[in-house]
XYZ file of N, CA and C in Angstrom:
690
model
N -18.528 -3.489 4.457
C -17.318 -3.963 5.143
C -17.349 -5.471 5.399
N -18.499 -6.106 5.151
C -18.622 -7.547 5.382
C -18.260 -8.364 4.143
N -17.925 -7.694 3.045
C -17.576 -8.392 1.805
C -16.378 -9.311 2.024
N -16.519 -10.569 1.581
C -15.445 -11.554 1.724
C -15.210 -12.220 0.359
N -14.075 -11.980 -0.288
C -13.824 -12.566 -1.602
C -13.261 -13.983 -1.494
N -13.083 -14.603 -2.634
C -12.311 -15.845 -2.715
C -10.968 -15.500 -3.343
N -9.890 -15.989 -2.770
C -8.571 -15.630 -3.272
C -8.114 -16.488 -4.451
N -8.725 -17.661 -4.634
C -8.200 -18.584 -5.646
C -9.259 -19.086 -6.621
N -10.343 -18.362 -6.793
C -11.399 -18.806 -7.705
C -11.291 -18.171 -9.089
N -10.419 -17.168 -9.236
C -10.296 -16.476 -10.518
C -9.714 -17.414 -11.583
N -10.353 -17.454 -12.755
C -9.863 -18.296 -13.851
C -9.489 -17.485 -15.090
N -9.857 -16.200 -15.121
C -9.516 -15.355 -16.264
C -7.998 -15.184 -16.316
N -7.336 -15.653 -17.391
C -5.868 -15.597 -17.434
C -5.311 -14.178 -17.386
N -6.050 -13.210 -17.954
C -5.554 -11.832 -17.945
C -5.604 -11.248 -16.539
N -6.666 -11.567 -15.790
C -6.753 -11.077 -14.414
C -5.714 -11.758 -13.524
N -5.457 -13.036 -13.790
C -4.406 -13.730 -13.045
C -3.051 -13.108 -13.354
N -2.857 -12.737 -14.609
C -1.620 -12.073 -15.008
C -1.473 -10.748 -14.275
N -2.560 -9.984 -14.196
C -2.527 -8.683 -13.526
C -2.045 -8.822 -12.094
N -2.532 -9.832 -11.378
C -2.152 -9.999 -9.979
C -0.708 -10.439 -9.827
N -0.167 -11.112 -10.837
C 1.196 -11.633 -10.712
C 2.260 -10.599 -11.045
N 1.907 -9.590 -11.855
C 2.882 -8.570 -12.251
C 3.181 -7.671 -11.059
N 4.454 -7.544 -10.710
C 4.810 -6.796 -9.504
C 4.956 -5.298 -9.743
N 5.452 -4.909 -10.931
C 5.698 -3.502 -11.203
C 4.422 -2.681 -11.270
N 4.392 -1.539 -10.599
C 3.187 -0.710 -10.536
C 2.793 -0.177 -11.904
N 3.746 0.319 -12.672
C 3.442 0.859 -13.998
C 3.000 -0.253 -14.937
N 3.657 -1.390 -14.884
C 3.274 -2.511 -15.758
C 1.883 -3.029 -15.403
N 1.568 -3.073 -14.116
C 0.220 -3.483 -13.695
C -0.833 -2.519 -14.249
N -0.524 -1.232 -14.205
C -1.470 -0.235 -14.718
C -1.717 -0.438 -16.210
N -0.678 -0.824 -16.932
C -0.822 -1.070 -18.368
C -1.706 -2.291 -18.627
N -1.527 -3.345 -17.823
C -2.357 -4.539 -17.967
C -3.807 -4.208 -17.605
N -3.998 -3.447 -16.511
C -5.352 -3.067 -16.084
C -6.050 -2.237 -17.160
N -5.299 -1.350 -17.796
C -5.875 -0.516 -18.856
C -6.316 -1.377 -20.035
N -5.513 -2.394 -20.353
C -5.865 -3.306 -21.441
C -7.098 -4.137 -21.089
N -7.259 -4.444 -19.801
C -8.444 -5.180 -19.353
C -9.707 -4.348 -19.538
N -9.598 -3.056 -19.246
C -10.757 -2.166 -19.317
C -11.105 -1.787 -20.750
N -10.093 -1.733 -21.616
C -10.305 -1.287 -22.994
C -9.702 -2.303 -23.961
N -10.543 -3.055 -24.664
C -10.042 -4.083 -25.578
C -9.133 -3.531 -26.676
N -9.240 -2.223 -26.957
C -8.404 -1.630 -28.003
C -6.976 -1.387 -27.530
N -6.770 -1.425 -26.220
C -5.430 -1.228 -25.673
C -4.620 -2.517 -25.803
N -3.352 -2.367 -26.146
C -2.480 -3.529 -26.279
C -1.769 -3.809 -24.966
N -1.555 -5.086 -24.698
C -0.766 -5.477 -23.533
C 0.696 -5.130 -23.781
N 1.484 -4.940 -22.711
C 2.915 -4.717 -22.886
C 3.549 -5.903 -23.610
N 4.744 -5.721 -24.200
C 5.439 -6.839 -24.850
C 5.597 -8.015 -23.893
N 5.635 -9.215 -24.448
C 5.664 -10.430 -23.633
C 6.724 -10.444 -22.554
N 7.930 -9.958 -22.879
C 9.012 -9.963 -21.891
C 8.668 -9.114 -20.676
N 7.773 -8.155 -20.859
C 7.428 -7.244 -19.771
C 6.155 -7.674 -19.041
N 5.690 -8.885 -19.343
C 4.533 -9.427 -18.636
C 4.945 -10.430 -17.568
N 6.233 -10.656 -17.427
C 6.717 -11.568 -16.391
C 6.456 -10.945 -15.023
N 6.258 -11.768 -13.989
C 6.063 -11.208 -12.652
C 7.184 -10.259 -12.246
N 8.403 -10.605 -12.607
C 9.556 -9.810 -12.197
C 10.451 -9.565 -13.403
N 10.941 -8.359 -13.561
C 11.822 -8.024 -14.670
C 13.240 -8.506 -14.397
N 14.004 -8.660 -15.471
C 15.426 -8.953 -15.311
C 16.134 -7.683 -14.836
N 17.349 -7.840 -14.360
C 18.124 -6.684 -13.898
C 18.328 -5.687 -15.032
N 18.544 -6.194 -16.240
C 18.762 -5.315 -17.388
C 17.490 -4.538 -17.731
N 16.349 -5.210 -17.665
C 15.083 -4.528 -17.948
C 14.785 -3.460 -16.902
N 15.055 -3.780 -15.650
C 14.815 -2.791 -14.591
C 15.697 -1.570 -14.782
N 16.958 -1.808 -15.137
C 17.868 -0.687 -15.329
C 17.417 0.174 -16.499
N 16.920 -0.473 -17.557
C 16.433 0.285 -18.701
C 15.263 1.179 -18.332
N 14.351 0.670 -17.505
C 13.214 1.477 -17.075
C 13.659 2.577 -16.120
N 14.606 2.256 -15.255
C 15.106 3.258 -14.307
C 15.775 4.410 -15.036
N 16.412 4.116 -16.162
C 17.062 5.169 -16.938
C 16.046 6.148 -17.511
N 14.814 5.668 -17.730
C 13.760 6.552 -18.223
C 13.238 7.443 -17.104
N 12.934 6.828 -15.940
C 12.500 7.600 -14.765
C 12.471 6.676 -13.555
N 12.957 7.137 -12.394
C 12.978 6.276 -11.197
C 11.605 5.765 -10.783
N 10.543 6.535 -11.047
C 9.208 6.114 -10.610
C 8.739 4.852 -11.329
N 9.354 4.523 -12.457
C 8.997 3.302 -13.181
C 9.445 2.056 -12.436
N 10.225 2.251 -11.375
C 10.722 1.121 -10.589
C 9.731 0.654 -9.531
N 8.627 1.375 -9.346
C 7.679 1.020 -8.294
C 7.217 -0.422 -8.365
N 7.457 -1.183 -7.305
C 7.043 -2.577 -7.220
C 8.009 -3.563 -7.833
N 8.981 -3.084 -8.595
C 9.862 -4.000 -9.318
C 10.888 -4.689 -8.420
N 11.031 -4.224 -7.189
C 11.991 -4.852 -6.275
C 11.301 -5.627 -5.155
N 10.012 -5.893 -5.318
C 9.320 -6.734 -4.337
C 9.855 -8.161 -4.413
N 9.861 -8.891 -3.296
C 10.270 -10.301 -3.331
C 9.345 -11.114 -4.225
N 9.863 -12.205 -4.761
C 9.051 -13.085 -5.599
C 7.888 -13.662 -4.804
N 6.802 -13.946 -5.504
C 5.668 -14.638 -4.899
C 6.060 -16.078 -4.579
N 5.543 -16.598 -3.481
C 5.706 -18.012 -3.195
C 4.682 -18.805 -4.004
N 4.875 -20.120 -4.106
C 3.947 -20.957 -4.867
C 2.522 -20.803 -4.327
N 1.581 -20.508 -5.223
C 0.185 -20.380 -4.830
C -0.151 -19.102 -4.096
N 0.797 -18.189 -3.991
C 0.574 -16.939 -3.257
C -0.070 -15.901 -4.170
N -0.953 -15.089 -3.608
C -1.573 -13.988 -4.340
C -1.420 -12.709 -3.527
N -1.413 -11.590 -4.229
C -1.383 -10.290 -3.561
C -2.818 -9.833 -3.355
N -3.213 -9.630 -2.105
C -4.597 -9.229 -1.833
C -4.746 -7.718 -1.671
N -3.641 -7.008 -1.483
C -3.689 -5.545 -1.386
C -2.280 -5.013 -1.550
N -2.185 -3.760 -1.934
C -0.878 -3.106 -1.968
C -1.029 -1.647 -1.576
N 0.052 -1.099 -1.036
C 0.128 0.313 -0.677
C 1.171 0.946 -1.584
N 0.805 2.024 -2.253
C 1.681 2.676 -3.220
C 2.011 4.077 -2.714
N 3.305 4.393 -2.679
C 3.751 5.692 -2.183
C 4.045 6.650 -3.332
N 3.757 7.914 -3.104
C 4.074 8.961 -4.071
C 5.500 9.437 -3.827
N 6.420 8.480 -3.824
C 7.830 8.771 -3.593
C 8.567 8.792 -4.926
N 9.839 9.139 -4.892
C 10.620 9.226 -6.126
C 10.586 7.911 -6.889
N 10.687 6.793 -6.149
C 10.706 5.479 -6.789
C 9.372 4.754 -6.688
N 8.319 5.475 -6.278
C 6.967 4.886 -6.227
C 6.982 3.573 -5.441
N 7.551 3.612 -4.229
C 7.712 2.401 -3.422
C 6.380 1.713 -3.158
N 6.413 0.377 -3.147
C 5.209 -0.433 -2.973
C 5.382 -1.390 -1.801
N 4.332 -1.525 -0.999
C 4.247 -2.553 0.041
C 3.137 -3.514 -0.360
N 3.406 -4.817 -0.250
C 2.484 -5.838 -0.746
C 1.971 -6.708 0.395
N 0.641 -6.887 0.448
C 0.000 -7.787 1.413
C -0.361 -9.063 0.666
N 0.135 -10.205 1.147
C 0.007 -11.453 0.392
C -0.645 -12.561 1.207
N -1.315 -13.455 0.483
C -1.982 -14.600 1.115
C -1.581 -15.877 0.380
N -1.459 -16.965 1.127
C -1.113 -18.254 0.523
C -1.798 -19.364 1.306
N -2.055 -20.470 0.631
C -2.626 -21.635 1.289
C -1.530 -22.343 2.085
N -1.866 -22.749 3.298
C -0.934 -23.489 4.141
C -1.267 -24.979 4.085
N -0.293 -25.857 4.383
C -0.568 -27.299 4.392
C -1.730 -27.675 5.308
N -1.950 -26.878 6.352
C -3.037 -27.158 7.296
C -4.415 -26.863 6.716
N -4.452 -26.188 5.562
C -5.722 -25.767 4.985
C -6.085 -24.340 5.337
N -5.372 -23.745 6.307
C -5.612 -22.355 6.664
C -4.924 -21.436 5.655
N -5.150 -20.153 5.805
C -4.552 -19.151 4.926
C -3.493 -18.392 5.710
N -2.304 -18.304 5.152
C -1.215 -17.575 5.793
C -1.006 -16.224 5.128
N -0.584 -15.244 5.929
C -0.403 -13.881 5.424
C 1.015 -13.394 5.693
N 1.487 -12.531 4.809
C 2.748 -11.829 5.057
C 2.689 -10.473 4.370
N 3.512 -9.561 4.859
C 3.619 -8.221 4.292
C 5.074 -8.000 3.919
N 5.313 -7.559 2.696
C 6.675 -7.328 2.225
C 6.744 -5.969 1.542
N 7.936 -5.388 1.549
C 8.153 -4.175 0.771
C 9.385 -4.373 -0.109
N 9.831 -3.315 -0.741
C 10.902 -3.458 -1.720
C 12.290 -3.478 -1.095
N 12.331 -3.552 0.217
C 13.618 -3.650 0.912
C 13.799 -5.024 1.538
N 12.842 -5.936 1.297
C 12.923 -7.273 1.875
C 13.948 -8.143 1.169
N 14.365 -7.758 -0.038
C 15.394 -8.526 -0.737
C 16.749 -8.383 -0.062
N 16.881 -7.355 0.745
C 18.106 -7.165 1.524
C 17.927 -7.907 2.842
N 18.569 -9.072 3.025
C 18.350 -9.876 4.235
C 18.611 -9.097 5.519
N 19.610 -8.232 5.490
C 19.943 -7.466 6.699
C 18.818 -6.510 7.056
N 18.296 -5.799 6.048
C 17.200 -4.861 6.292
C 15.937 -5.598 6.706
N 15.648 -6.724 6.042
C 14.441 -7.490 6.350
C 14.473 -8.025 7.769
N 15.656 -8.445 8.221
C 15.778 -8.998 9.571
C 15.738 -7.901 10.628
N 16.308 -6.747 10.307
C 16.389 -5.665 11.294
C 15.076 -4.903 11.426
N 14.337 -4.768 10.318
C 13.095 -3.992 10.333
C 11.944 -4.827 9.771
N 11.558 -5.899 10.462
C 10.474 -6.748 9.951
C 9.106 -6.105 10.176
N 8.142 -6.544 9.392
C 6.759 -6.160 9.640
C 6.211 -7.041 10.757
N 5.538 -6.428 11.705
C 4.925 -7.146 12.822
C 3.421 -7.173 12.563
N 2.874 -8.373 12.378
C 1.477 -8.522 11.987
C 0.586 -8.786 13.192
N -0.670 -8.324 13.155
C -1.598 -8.601 14.262
C -1.984 -10.076 14.321
N -1.950 -10.743 13.179
C -2.161 -12.195 13.107
C -1.561 -12.666 11.787
N -1.239 -13.948 11.701
C -0.561 -14.472 10.515
C -1.369 -15.515 9.764
N -2.501 -15.966 10.337
C -3.302 -16.999 9.686
C -4.784 -16.737 9.915
N -5.599 -17.312 9.036
C -7.054 -17.298 9.230
C -7.639 -18.541 8.575
N -8.860 -18.879 8.970
C -9.522 -20.060 8.409
C -10.094 -19.798 7.024
N -10.458 -18.552 6.747
C -11.051 -18.205 5.461
C -10.570 -16.820 5.043
N -10.778 -16.449 3.781
C -10.367 -15.115 3.349
C -10.946 -14.026 4.251
N -10.232 -12.934 4.365
C -10.643 -11.842 5.240
C -11.810 -11.063 4.635
N -12.684 -10.583 5.496
C -13.667 -9.600 5.048
C -12.935 -8.277 4.830
N -13.595 -7.342 4.179
C -12.986 -6.027 3.993
C -12.644 -5.406 5.338
N -13.537 -5.521 6.310
C -13.286 -4.958 7.642
C -12.072 -5.613 8.288
N -11.940 -6.921 8.125
C -10.802 -7.635 8.717
C -9.499 -7.250 8.024
N -9.545 -7.054 6.710
C -8.344 -6.624 5.994
C -7.909 -5.239 6.452
N -8.868 -4.331 6.600
C -8.549 -2.979 7.071
C -7.922 -3.039 8.460
N -8.487 -3.848 9.347
C -7.928 -3.986 10.690
C -6.517 -4.564 10.617
N -6.316 -5.545 9.747
C -4.993 -6.138 9.564
C -3.989 -5.083 9.096
N -4.351 -4.323 8.071
C -3.433 -3.331 7.508
C -3.172 -2.185 8.473
N -4.203 -1.765 9.189
C -4.048 -0.629 10.101
C -3.392 -1.018 11.417
N -3.295 -2.321 11.691
C -2.638 -2.787 12.917
C -1.231 -3.308 12.661
N -0.885 -3.522 11.404
C 0.473 -3.968 11.067
C 1.440 -2.812 11.277
N 2.576 -3.113 11.829
C 3.584 -2.075 12.040
C 4.943 -2.567 11.568
N 5.828 -1.632 11.324
C 7.191 -1.976 10.930
C 8.126 -1.555 12.045
N 8.847 -2.517 12.587
C 9.713 -2.231 13.725
C 10.852 -1.314 13.296
N 11.336 -0.553 14.269
C 12.475 0.314 14.012
C 12.131 1.652 13.411
N 10.846 1.965 13.266
C 10.452 3.251 12.709
C 9.718 4.074 13.753
N 9.874 5.395 13.670
C 9.236 6.278 14.652
C 7.716 6.172 14.569
N 7.191 6.197 13.348
C 5.751 6.065 13.139
C 5.505 4.638 12.672
N 5.071 3.782 13.583
C 5.086 2.356 13.308
C 3.759 1.803 12.820
N 2.654 2.276 13.335
C 1.387 1.557 13.168
C 0.653 1.961 11.894
N 0.212 0.943 11.136
C -0.622 1.173 9.967
C 0.188 1.276 8.688
N -0.161 0.464 7.693
C 0.599 0.460 6.451
C 0.476 1.777 5.699
N -0.643 2.477 5.858
C -0.772 3.809 5.274
C -0.572 4.889 6.322
N -1.152 4.675 7.495
C -1.159 5.713 8.523
C 0.248 6.141 8.929
N 1.197 5.216 8.958
C 2.555 5.588 9.383
C 3.182 6.568 8.394
N 2.833 6.433 7.116
C 3.350 7.374 6.119
C 2.628 8.713 6.219
N 1.322 8.672 6.460
C 0.594 9.930 6.640
C 1.181 10.729 7.799
N 1.366 10.057 8.930
C 1.859 10.735 10.131
C 3.270 11.281 9.928
N 4.119 10.495 9.272
C 5.516 10.911 9.135
C 5.690 12.053 8.138
N 4.741 12.220 7.217
C 4.894 13.262 6.204
C 4.093 14.526 6.509
N 3.219 14.475 7.483
C 2.421 15.659 7.790
C 3.231 16.636 8.628
N 3.551 17.784 8.047
C 4.264 18.855 8.749
C 3.705 20.182 8.241
N 2.841 20.852 9.015
C 2.255 22.117 8.563
C 3.332 23.102 8.117
N 3.109 23.697 6.972
C 4.075 24.631 6.432
C 5.062 23.984 5.483
N 5.157 22.657 5.549
C 6.040 21.936 4.622
C 5.218 20.973 3.772
N 4.551 20.031 4.411
C 3.601 19.170 3.710
C 2.284 19.236 4.457
N 1.266 19.775 3.804
C -0.023 19.969 4.445
C -0.809 18.660 4.509
N -1.948 18.707 5.200
C -2.717 17.499 5.490
C -3.104 16.734 4.227
N -3.654 17.442 3.240
C -4.120 16.762 2.025
C -2.970 16.100 1.288
N -1.812 16.757 1.253
C -0.647 16.171 0.589
C -0.149 14.943 1.335
N -0.190 15.001 2.656
C 0.319 13.891 3.466
C -0.494 12.626 3.247
N -1.825 12.738 3.223
C -2.646 11.535 3.058
C -2.645 11.053 1.614
N -2.301 11.943 0.675
C -2.196 11.521 -0.724
C -0.874 10.806 -0.988
N 0.053 10.885 -0.038
C 1.369 10.269 -0.229
C 1.287 8.752 -0.255
N 0.336 8.157 0.462
C 0.182 6.700 0.509
C -1.258 6.340 0.189
N -1.454 5.501 -0.830
C -2.793 5.063 -1.218
C -2.836 3.542 -1.264
N -4.040 2.993 -1.140
C -4.222 1.537 -1.144
C -5.009 1.118 -2.374
N -4.707 -0.081 -2.857
C -5.477 -0.651 -3.960
C -5.490 -2.164 -3.833
N -6.458 -2.791 -4.481
C -6.601 -4.241 -4.358
C -7.382 -4.812 -5.534
N -6.922 -5.962 -6.035
C -7.663 -6.681 -7.068
C -8.853 -7.424 -6.474
N -8.795 -7.714 -5.178
C -9.823 -8.534 -4.531
C -10.851 -7.713 -3.762
N -10.479 -6.522 -3.335
C -11.359 -5.672 -2.526
C -11.524 -4.328 -3.240
N -12.488 -4.209 -4.158
C -12.647 -2.981 -4.941
C -12.876 -1.733 -4.095
N -13.419 -1.901 -2.871
C -13.738 -0.730 -2.042
C -12.592 -0.309 -1.126
N -11.471 -1.024 -1.180
C -10.383 -0.724 -0.240
C -9.833 0.685 -0.442
N -9.582 1.064 -1.686
C -9.051 2.395 -1.948
C -9.988 3.486 -1.473
N -11.294 3.310 -1.728
C -12.278 4.307 -1.288
C -12.315 4.412 0.231
N -12.197 3.260 0.909
C -12.222 3.291 2.374
C -11.070 4.153 2.896
N -9.872 3.926 2.380
C -8.732 4.690 2.887
C -8.779 6.148 2.444
N -9.423 6.436 1.325
C -9.630 7.837 0.953
C -10.496 8.538 1.988
N -11.571 7.867 2.415
C -12.450 8.458 3.437
C -11.715 8.590 4.766
N -10.929 7.571 5.112
C -10.162 7.639 6.357
C -9.158 8.781 6.305
N -8.516 8.955 5.156
C -7.566 10.047 4.997
C -8.237 11.402 5.101
N -9.430 11.528 4.513
C -10.166 12.794 4.599
C -10.525 13.110 6.043
N -10.907 12.077 6.807
C -11.227 12.286 8.219
C -9.977 12.712 8.993
N -8.838 12.096 8.647
C -7.586 12.468 9.308
C -7.227 13.913 8.990
N -7.459 14.332 7.764
C -7.194 15.720 7.382
C -8.014 16.684 8.226
N -9.284 16.367 8.405
C -10.146 17.248 9.201
C -9.639 17.343 10.635
N -9.176 16.230 11.189
C -8.630 16.242 12.552
C -7.403 17.137 12.628
N -6.492 16.985 11.675
C -5.270 17.791 11.680
C -5.583 19.275 11.517
N -6.491 19.593 10.593
C -6.836 20.995 10.347
C -7.483 21.603 11.588
N -8.321 20.827 12.273
C -8.936 21.306 13.507
C -7.861 21.549 14.573
N -6.890 20.649 14.672
C -5.800 20.822 15.633
C -4.980 22.063 15.298
N -4.710 22.284 14.000
C -3.965 23.475 13.587
C -4.707 24.742 14.010
N -6.021 24.761 13.781
C -6.825 25.936 14.128
C -6.818 26.167 15.633
N -6.981 25.084 16.402
C -6.990 25.216 17.857
C -5.642 25.708 18.363
N -4.559 25.191 17.778
C -3.224 25.632 18.193
C -3.008 27.099 17.860
N -3.488 27.514 16.681
C -3.338 28.905 16.272
C -4.111 29.825 17.200
N -5.344 29.449 17.505
C -6.160 30.283 18.385
C -5.588 30.301 19.792
N -5.005 29.193 20.226
C -4.400 29.147 21.549
C -3.211 30.080 21.665
N -2.438 30.198 20.585
C -1.272 31.084 20.604
C -1.686 32.548 20.592
N -2.827 32.851 19.952
C -3.293 34.237 19.888
C -3.900 34.694 21.200
N -4.375 33.739 22.001
C -5.096 34.096 23.216
C -4.105 34.513 24.311
N -4.252 35.685 24.913
C -3.352 36.112 25.987
C -3.465 35.188 27.195
N -2.449 35.234 28.034
C -2.476 34.444 29.268
C -3.710 34.800 30.068
N -4.368 33.822 30.629
C -5.595 34.048 31.378
C -6.834 33.833 30.539
N -6.627 33.723 29.209
C -7.745 33.363 28.334
C -8.672 34.509 28.000
N -8.291 35.804 28.249
C -9.189 36.925 27.963
C -8.517 37.892 27.001
N -9.289 38.420 26.065
C -8.796 39.442 25.153
C -9.130 40.818 25.731
N -8.235 41.747 25.573
C -8.515 43.118 26.009
C -8.556 43.228 27.522
N -9.265 44.262 28.001
C -9.359 44.553 29.428
C -10.471 43.716 30.047
């Protein structure tokens, strides 16, 4: 958890390209090409950070899930994405955690999702961050604290970029614990262990929910007074 990366030391053009591509499916294609030299990169027009409206519509016509990440706001100059949260929703919605150098020399952070392009929605339901600047890149522990303390105003389940989705989707009999925590996953080009950390956190949350379900079930079976039989 003490691992601290550098956000701007990468010089490999393909890895820089991977971080700049916003679409989730397109990023996966670039990542696959990175891992396997025999894999071809997507056509040049589809390697741009953001697709044109016509390209997005063409992909949407194939399947809505291909739109994941394609409606994120543009990166600011010198900005990098240090983590993202991907939802198992119809449109594979993505939330992006970003870092940029500030004139002061410090690092500034912001969190955006695919509804930030709508000024009204962005203003009405902003992300509230635990802090907005740091002197150096975050350690893995600091990033986890940042993500788990960030909340989105105006929502019933506010706290945590993943946890709020887990909580809102967990309903015994409709969506069980394992399905709820699988609904939101984390990934990062800079923190390879981030996804594993949230997998473990999700598994722990599942155990808590299952224990609560069992206790509630046993409580309902127990007669008033806490005794069975005579």
